[in-house]
Tab-separated table of N, CA and C in Angstrom:
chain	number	residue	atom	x	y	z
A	1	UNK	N	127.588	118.524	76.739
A	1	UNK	CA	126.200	118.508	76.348
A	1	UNK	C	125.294	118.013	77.476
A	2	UNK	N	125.638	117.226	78.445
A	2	UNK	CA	125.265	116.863	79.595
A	2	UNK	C	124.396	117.574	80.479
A	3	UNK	N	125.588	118.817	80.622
A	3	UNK	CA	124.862	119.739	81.541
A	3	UNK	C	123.894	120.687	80.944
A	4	UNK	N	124.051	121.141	79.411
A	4	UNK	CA	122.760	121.681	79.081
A	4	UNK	C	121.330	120.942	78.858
A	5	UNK	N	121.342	119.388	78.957
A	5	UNK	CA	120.171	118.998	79.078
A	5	UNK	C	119.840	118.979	80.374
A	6	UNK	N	120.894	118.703	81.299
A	6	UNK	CA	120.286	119.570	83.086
A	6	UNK	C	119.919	120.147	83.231
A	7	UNK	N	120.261	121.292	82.624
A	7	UNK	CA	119.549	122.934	82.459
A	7	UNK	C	118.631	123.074	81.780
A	8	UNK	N	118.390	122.232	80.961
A	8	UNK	CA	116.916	122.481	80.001
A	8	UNK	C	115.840	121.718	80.451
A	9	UNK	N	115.841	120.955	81.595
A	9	UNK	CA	115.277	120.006	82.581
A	9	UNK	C	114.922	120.924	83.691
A	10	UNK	N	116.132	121.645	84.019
A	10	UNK	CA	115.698	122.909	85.419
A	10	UNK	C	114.768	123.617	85.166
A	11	UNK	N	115.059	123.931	83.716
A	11	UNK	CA	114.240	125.760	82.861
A	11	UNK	C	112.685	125.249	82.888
A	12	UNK	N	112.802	123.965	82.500
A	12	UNK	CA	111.258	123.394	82.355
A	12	UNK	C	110.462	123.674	83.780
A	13	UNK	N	111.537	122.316	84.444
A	13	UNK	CA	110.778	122.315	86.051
A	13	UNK	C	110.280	123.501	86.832
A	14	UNK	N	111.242	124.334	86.142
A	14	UNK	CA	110.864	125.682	87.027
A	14	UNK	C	109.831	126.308	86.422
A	15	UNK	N	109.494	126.105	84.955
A	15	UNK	CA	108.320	126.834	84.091
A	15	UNK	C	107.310	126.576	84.893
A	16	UNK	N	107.263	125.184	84.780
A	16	UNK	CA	106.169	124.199	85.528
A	16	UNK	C	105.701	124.699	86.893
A	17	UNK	N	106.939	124.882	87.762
A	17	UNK	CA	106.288	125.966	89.024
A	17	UNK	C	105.744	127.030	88.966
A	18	UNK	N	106.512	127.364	87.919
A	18	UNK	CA	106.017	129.124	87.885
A	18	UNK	C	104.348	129.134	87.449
A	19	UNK	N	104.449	128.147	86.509
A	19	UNK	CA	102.668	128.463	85.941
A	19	UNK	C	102.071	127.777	87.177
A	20	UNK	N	102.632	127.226	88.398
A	20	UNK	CA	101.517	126.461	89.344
A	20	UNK	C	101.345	127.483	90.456
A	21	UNK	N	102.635	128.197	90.680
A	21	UNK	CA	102.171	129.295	91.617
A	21	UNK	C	101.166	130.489	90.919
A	22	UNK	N	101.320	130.821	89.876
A	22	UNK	CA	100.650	131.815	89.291
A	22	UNK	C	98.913	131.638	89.440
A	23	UNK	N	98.670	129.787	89.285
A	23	UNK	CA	97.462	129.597	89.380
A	23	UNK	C	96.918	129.589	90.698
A	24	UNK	N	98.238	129.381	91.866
A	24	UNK	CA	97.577	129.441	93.062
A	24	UNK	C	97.202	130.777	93.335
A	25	UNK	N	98.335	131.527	92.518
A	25	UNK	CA	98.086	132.971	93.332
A	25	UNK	C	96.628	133.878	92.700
A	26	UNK	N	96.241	133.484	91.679
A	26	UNK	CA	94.638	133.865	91.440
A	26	UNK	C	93.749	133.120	91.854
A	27	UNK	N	94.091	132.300	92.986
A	27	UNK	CA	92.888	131.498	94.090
A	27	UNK	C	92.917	132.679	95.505
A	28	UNK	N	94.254	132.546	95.930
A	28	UNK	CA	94.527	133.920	97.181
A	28	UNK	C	94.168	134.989	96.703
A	29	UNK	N	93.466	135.150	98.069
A	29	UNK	CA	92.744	136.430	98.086
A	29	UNK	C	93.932	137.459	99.629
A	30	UNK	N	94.376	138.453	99.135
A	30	UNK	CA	94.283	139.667	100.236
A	30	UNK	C	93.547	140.779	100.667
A	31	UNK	N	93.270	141.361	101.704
A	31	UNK	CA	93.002	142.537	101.890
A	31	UNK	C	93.155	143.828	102.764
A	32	UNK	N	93.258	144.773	101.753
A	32	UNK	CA	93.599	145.710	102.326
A	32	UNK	C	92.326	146.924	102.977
A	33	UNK	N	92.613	147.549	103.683
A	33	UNK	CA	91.867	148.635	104.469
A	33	UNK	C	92.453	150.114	104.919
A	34	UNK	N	91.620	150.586	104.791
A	34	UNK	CA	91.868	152.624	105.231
A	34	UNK	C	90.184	152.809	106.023
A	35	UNK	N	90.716	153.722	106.659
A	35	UNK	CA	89.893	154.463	107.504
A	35	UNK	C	90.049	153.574	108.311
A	36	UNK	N	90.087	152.913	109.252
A	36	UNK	CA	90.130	151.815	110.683
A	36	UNK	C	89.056	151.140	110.207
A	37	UNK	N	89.829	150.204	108.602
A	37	UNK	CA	88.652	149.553	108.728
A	37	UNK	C	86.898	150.013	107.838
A	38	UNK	N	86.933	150.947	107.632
A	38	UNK	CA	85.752	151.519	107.024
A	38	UNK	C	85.644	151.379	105.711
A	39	UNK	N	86.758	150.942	105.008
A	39	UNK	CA	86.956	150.723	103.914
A	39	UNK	C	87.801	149.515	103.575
A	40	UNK	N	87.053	148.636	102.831
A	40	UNK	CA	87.870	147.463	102.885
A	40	UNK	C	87.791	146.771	101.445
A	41	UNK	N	89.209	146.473	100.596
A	41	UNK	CA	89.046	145.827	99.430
A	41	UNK	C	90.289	144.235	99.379
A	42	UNK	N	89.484	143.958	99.109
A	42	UNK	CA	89.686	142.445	98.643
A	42	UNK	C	89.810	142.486	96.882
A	43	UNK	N	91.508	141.688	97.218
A	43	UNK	CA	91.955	141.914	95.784
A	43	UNK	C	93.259	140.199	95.870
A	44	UNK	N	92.890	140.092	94.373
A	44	UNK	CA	93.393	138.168	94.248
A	44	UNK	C	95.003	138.856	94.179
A	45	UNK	N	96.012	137.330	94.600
A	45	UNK	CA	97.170	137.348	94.686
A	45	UNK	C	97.816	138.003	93.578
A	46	UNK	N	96.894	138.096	92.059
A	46	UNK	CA	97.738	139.154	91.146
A	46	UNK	C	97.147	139.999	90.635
A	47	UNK	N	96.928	140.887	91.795
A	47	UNK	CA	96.446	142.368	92.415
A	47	UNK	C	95.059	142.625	91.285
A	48	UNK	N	93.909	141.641	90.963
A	48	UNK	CA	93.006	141.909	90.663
A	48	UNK	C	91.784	142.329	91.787
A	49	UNK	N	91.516	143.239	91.618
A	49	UNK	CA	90.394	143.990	92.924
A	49	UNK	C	89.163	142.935	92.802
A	50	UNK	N	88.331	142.063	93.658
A	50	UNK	CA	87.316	141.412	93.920
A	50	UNK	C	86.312	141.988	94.413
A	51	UNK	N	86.244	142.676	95.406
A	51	UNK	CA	85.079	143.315	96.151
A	51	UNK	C	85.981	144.839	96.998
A	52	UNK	N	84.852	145.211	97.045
A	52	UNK	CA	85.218	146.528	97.666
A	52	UNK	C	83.612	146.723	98.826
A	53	UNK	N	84.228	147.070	99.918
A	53	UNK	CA	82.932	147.311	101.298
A	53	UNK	C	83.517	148.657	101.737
A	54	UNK	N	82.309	149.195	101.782
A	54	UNK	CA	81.966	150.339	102.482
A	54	UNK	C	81.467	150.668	103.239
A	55	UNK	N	81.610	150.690	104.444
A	55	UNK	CA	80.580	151.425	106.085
A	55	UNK	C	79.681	152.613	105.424
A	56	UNK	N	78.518	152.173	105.623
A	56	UNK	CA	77.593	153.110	105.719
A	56	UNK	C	77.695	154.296	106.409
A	57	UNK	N	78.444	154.416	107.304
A	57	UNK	CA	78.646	155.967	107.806
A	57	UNK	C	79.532	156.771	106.957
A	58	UNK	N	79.797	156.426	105.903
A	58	UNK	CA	81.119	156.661	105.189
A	58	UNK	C	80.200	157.374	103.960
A	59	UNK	N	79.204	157.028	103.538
A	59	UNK	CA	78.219	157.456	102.603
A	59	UNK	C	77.821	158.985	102.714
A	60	UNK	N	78.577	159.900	102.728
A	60	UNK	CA	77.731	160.949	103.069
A	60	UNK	C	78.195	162.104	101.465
A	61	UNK	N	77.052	162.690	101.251
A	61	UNK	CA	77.129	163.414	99.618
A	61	UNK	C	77.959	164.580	99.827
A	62	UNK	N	78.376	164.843	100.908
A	62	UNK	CA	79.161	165.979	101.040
A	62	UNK	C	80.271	165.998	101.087
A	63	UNK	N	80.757	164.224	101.334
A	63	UNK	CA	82.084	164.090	101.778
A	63	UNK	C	82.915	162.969	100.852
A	64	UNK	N	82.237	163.171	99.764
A	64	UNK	CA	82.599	161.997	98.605
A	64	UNK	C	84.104	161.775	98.213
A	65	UNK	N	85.077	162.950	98.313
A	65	UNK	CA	86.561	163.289	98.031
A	65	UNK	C	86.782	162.661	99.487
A	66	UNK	N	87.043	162.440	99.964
A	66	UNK	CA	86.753	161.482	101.389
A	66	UNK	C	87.053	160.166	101.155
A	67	UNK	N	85.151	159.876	100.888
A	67	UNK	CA	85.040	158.170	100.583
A	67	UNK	C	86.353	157.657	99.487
A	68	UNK	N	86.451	158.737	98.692
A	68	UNK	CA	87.352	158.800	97.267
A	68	UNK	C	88.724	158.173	97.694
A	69	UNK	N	89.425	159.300	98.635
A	69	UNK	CA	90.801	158.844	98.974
A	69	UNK	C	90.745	157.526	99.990
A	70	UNK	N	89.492	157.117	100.757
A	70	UNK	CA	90.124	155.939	101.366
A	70	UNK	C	89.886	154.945	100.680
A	71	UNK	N	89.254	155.119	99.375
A	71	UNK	CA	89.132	153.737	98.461
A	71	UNK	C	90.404	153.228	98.133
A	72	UNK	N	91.088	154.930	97.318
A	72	UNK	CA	92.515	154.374	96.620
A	72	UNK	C	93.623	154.319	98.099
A	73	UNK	N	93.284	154.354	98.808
A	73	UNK	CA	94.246	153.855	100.308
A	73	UNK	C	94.430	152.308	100.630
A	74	UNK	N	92.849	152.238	100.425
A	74	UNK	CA	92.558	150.887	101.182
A	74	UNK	C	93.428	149.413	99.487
A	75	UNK	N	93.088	150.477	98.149
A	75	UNK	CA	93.500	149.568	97.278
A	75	UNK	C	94.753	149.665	96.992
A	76	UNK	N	95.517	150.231	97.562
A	76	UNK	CA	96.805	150.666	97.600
A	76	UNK	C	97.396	149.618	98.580
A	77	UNK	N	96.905	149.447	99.848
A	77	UNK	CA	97.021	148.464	101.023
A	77	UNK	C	96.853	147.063	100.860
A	78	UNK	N	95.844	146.597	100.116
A	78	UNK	CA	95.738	145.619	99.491
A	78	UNK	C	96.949	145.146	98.316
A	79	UNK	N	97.650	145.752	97.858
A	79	UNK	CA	98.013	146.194	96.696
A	79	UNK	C	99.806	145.586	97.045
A	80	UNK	N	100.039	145.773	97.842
A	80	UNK	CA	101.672	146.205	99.016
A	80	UNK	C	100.870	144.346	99.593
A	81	UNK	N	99.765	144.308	100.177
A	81	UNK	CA	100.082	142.942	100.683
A	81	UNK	C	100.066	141.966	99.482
A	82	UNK	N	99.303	142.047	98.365
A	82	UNK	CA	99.263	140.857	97.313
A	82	UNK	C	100.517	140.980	97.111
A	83	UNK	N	101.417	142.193	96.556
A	83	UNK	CA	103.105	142.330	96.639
A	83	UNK	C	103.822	141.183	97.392
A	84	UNK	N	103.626	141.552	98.333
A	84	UNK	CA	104.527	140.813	99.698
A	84	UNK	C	104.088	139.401	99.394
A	85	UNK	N	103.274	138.486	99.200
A	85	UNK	CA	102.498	137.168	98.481
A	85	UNK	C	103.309	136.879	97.766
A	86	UNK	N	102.886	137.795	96.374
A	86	UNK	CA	103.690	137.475	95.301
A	86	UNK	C	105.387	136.687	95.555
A	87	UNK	N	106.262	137.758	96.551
A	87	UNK	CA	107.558	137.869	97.316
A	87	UNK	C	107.832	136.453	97.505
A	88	UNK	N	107.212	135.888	98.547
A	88	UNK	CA	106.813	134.467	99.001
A	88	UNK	C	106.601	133.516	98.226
A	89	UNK	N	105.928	133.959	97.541
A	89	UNK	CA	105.474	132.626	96.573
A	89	UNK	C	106.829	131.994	95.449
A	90	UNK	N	107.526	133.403	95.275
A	90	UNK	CA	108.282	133.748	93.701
A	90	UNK	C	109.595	132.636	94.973
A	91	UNK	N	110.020	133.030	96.356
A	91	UNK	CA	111.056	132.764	97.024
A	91	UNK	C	110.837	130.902	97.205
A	92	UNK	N	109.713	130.671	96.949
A	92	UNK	CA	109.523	129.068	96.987
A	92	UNK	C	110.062	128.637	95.925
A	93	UNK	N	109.157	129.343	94.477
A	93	UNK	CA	109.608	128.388	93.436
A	93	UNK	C	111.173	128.718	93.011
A	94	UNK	N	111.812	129.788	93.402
A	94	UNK	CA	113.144	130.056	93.012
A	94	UNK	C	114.173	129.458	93.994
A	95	UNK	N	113.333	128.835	94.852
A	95	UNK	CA	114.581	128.593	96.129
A	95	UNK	C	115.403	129.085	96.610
A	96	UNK	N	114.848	130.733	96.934
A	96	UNK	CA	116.059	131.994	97.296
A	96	UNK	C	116.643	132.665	96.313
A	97	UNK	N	116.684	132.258	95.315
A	97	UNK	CA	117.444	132.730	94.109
A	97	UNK	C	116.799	134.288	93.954
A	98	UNK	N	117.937	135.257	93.843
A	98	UNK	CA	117.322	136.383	93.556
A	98	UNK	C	117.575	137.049	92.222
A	99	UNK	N	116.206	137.769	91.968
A	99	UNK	CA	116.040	138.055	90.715
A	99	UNK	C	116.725	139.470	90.424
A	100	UNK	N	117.234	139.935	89.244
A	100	UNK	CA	117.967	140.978	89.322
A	100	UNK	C	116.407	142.403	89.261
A	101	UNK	N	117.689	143.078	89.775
A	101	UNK	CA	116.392	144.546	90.091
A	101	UNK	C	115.703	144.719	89.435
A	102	UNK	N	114.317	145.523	89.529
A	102	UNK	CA	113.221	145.535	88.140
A	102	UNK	C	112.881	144.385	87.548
A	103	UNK	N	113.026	143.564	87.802
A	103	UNK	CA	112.424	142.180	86.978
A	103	UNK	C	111.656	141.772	87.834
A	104	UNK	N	110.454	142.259	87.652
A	104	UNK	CA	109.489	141.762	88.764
A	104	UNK	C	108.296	140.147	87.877
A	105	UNK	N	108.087	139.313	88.197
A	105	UNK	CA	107.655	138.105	88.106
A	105	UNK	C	106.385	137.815	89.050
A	106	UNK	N	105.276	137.178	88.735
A	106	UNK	CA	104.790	136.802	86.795
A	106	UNK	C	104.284	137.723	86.377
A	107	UNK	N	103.884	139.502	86.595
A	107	UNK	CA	103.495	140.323	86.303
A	107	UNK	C	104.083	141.303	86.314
């Protein structure tokens, strides 16, 4: 009985991380970009989009399927780095421990 109150002491401690990284990770901000830059979105560590910038040369009414695809590029880019965050963050509170495939954590 020993060792399952160890373990029910770990399960906690680790809850406890998990909800502290989760809160850090909706303070971090990443961002991603398409076009060199011409398009740039800023999106929080659990891949909520914040702002989105657009170069004014990028504005043009003719070329809107354009502006279109480097939005979902640039939020796609953003998207792969909050990922890679997430990666980091999850490898602290687990201490290397790896999670089995498809079980992706806290989202």
């Amino acid at each position: 009985m020993k060792n399952l109150g160890q373990m029910m002491k770990q399960a906690q401690a680790m809850q406890q991380r998990m909800e502290e990284m989760q809160a850090r990770l909706a303070e971090l901000e990443v961002q991603g970009s398409a076009g060199g830059g011409m398009v740039r979105v800023t999106m929080s560590g659990k891949a909520e989009v914040k702002r989105v910038k657009i170069d004014r040369a990028l504005v043009d009414p003719e070329e809107v399927e354009v502006l279109e695809d480097l939005v979902v590029a640039a939020i796609a880019d953003a998207k792969a780095k909050a990922e890679g965050l997430v990666a980091e963050e999850m490898a602290k509170v687990t201490g290397g421990l790896q999670l089995p495939p498809g079980l992706k954590l806290p989202f």
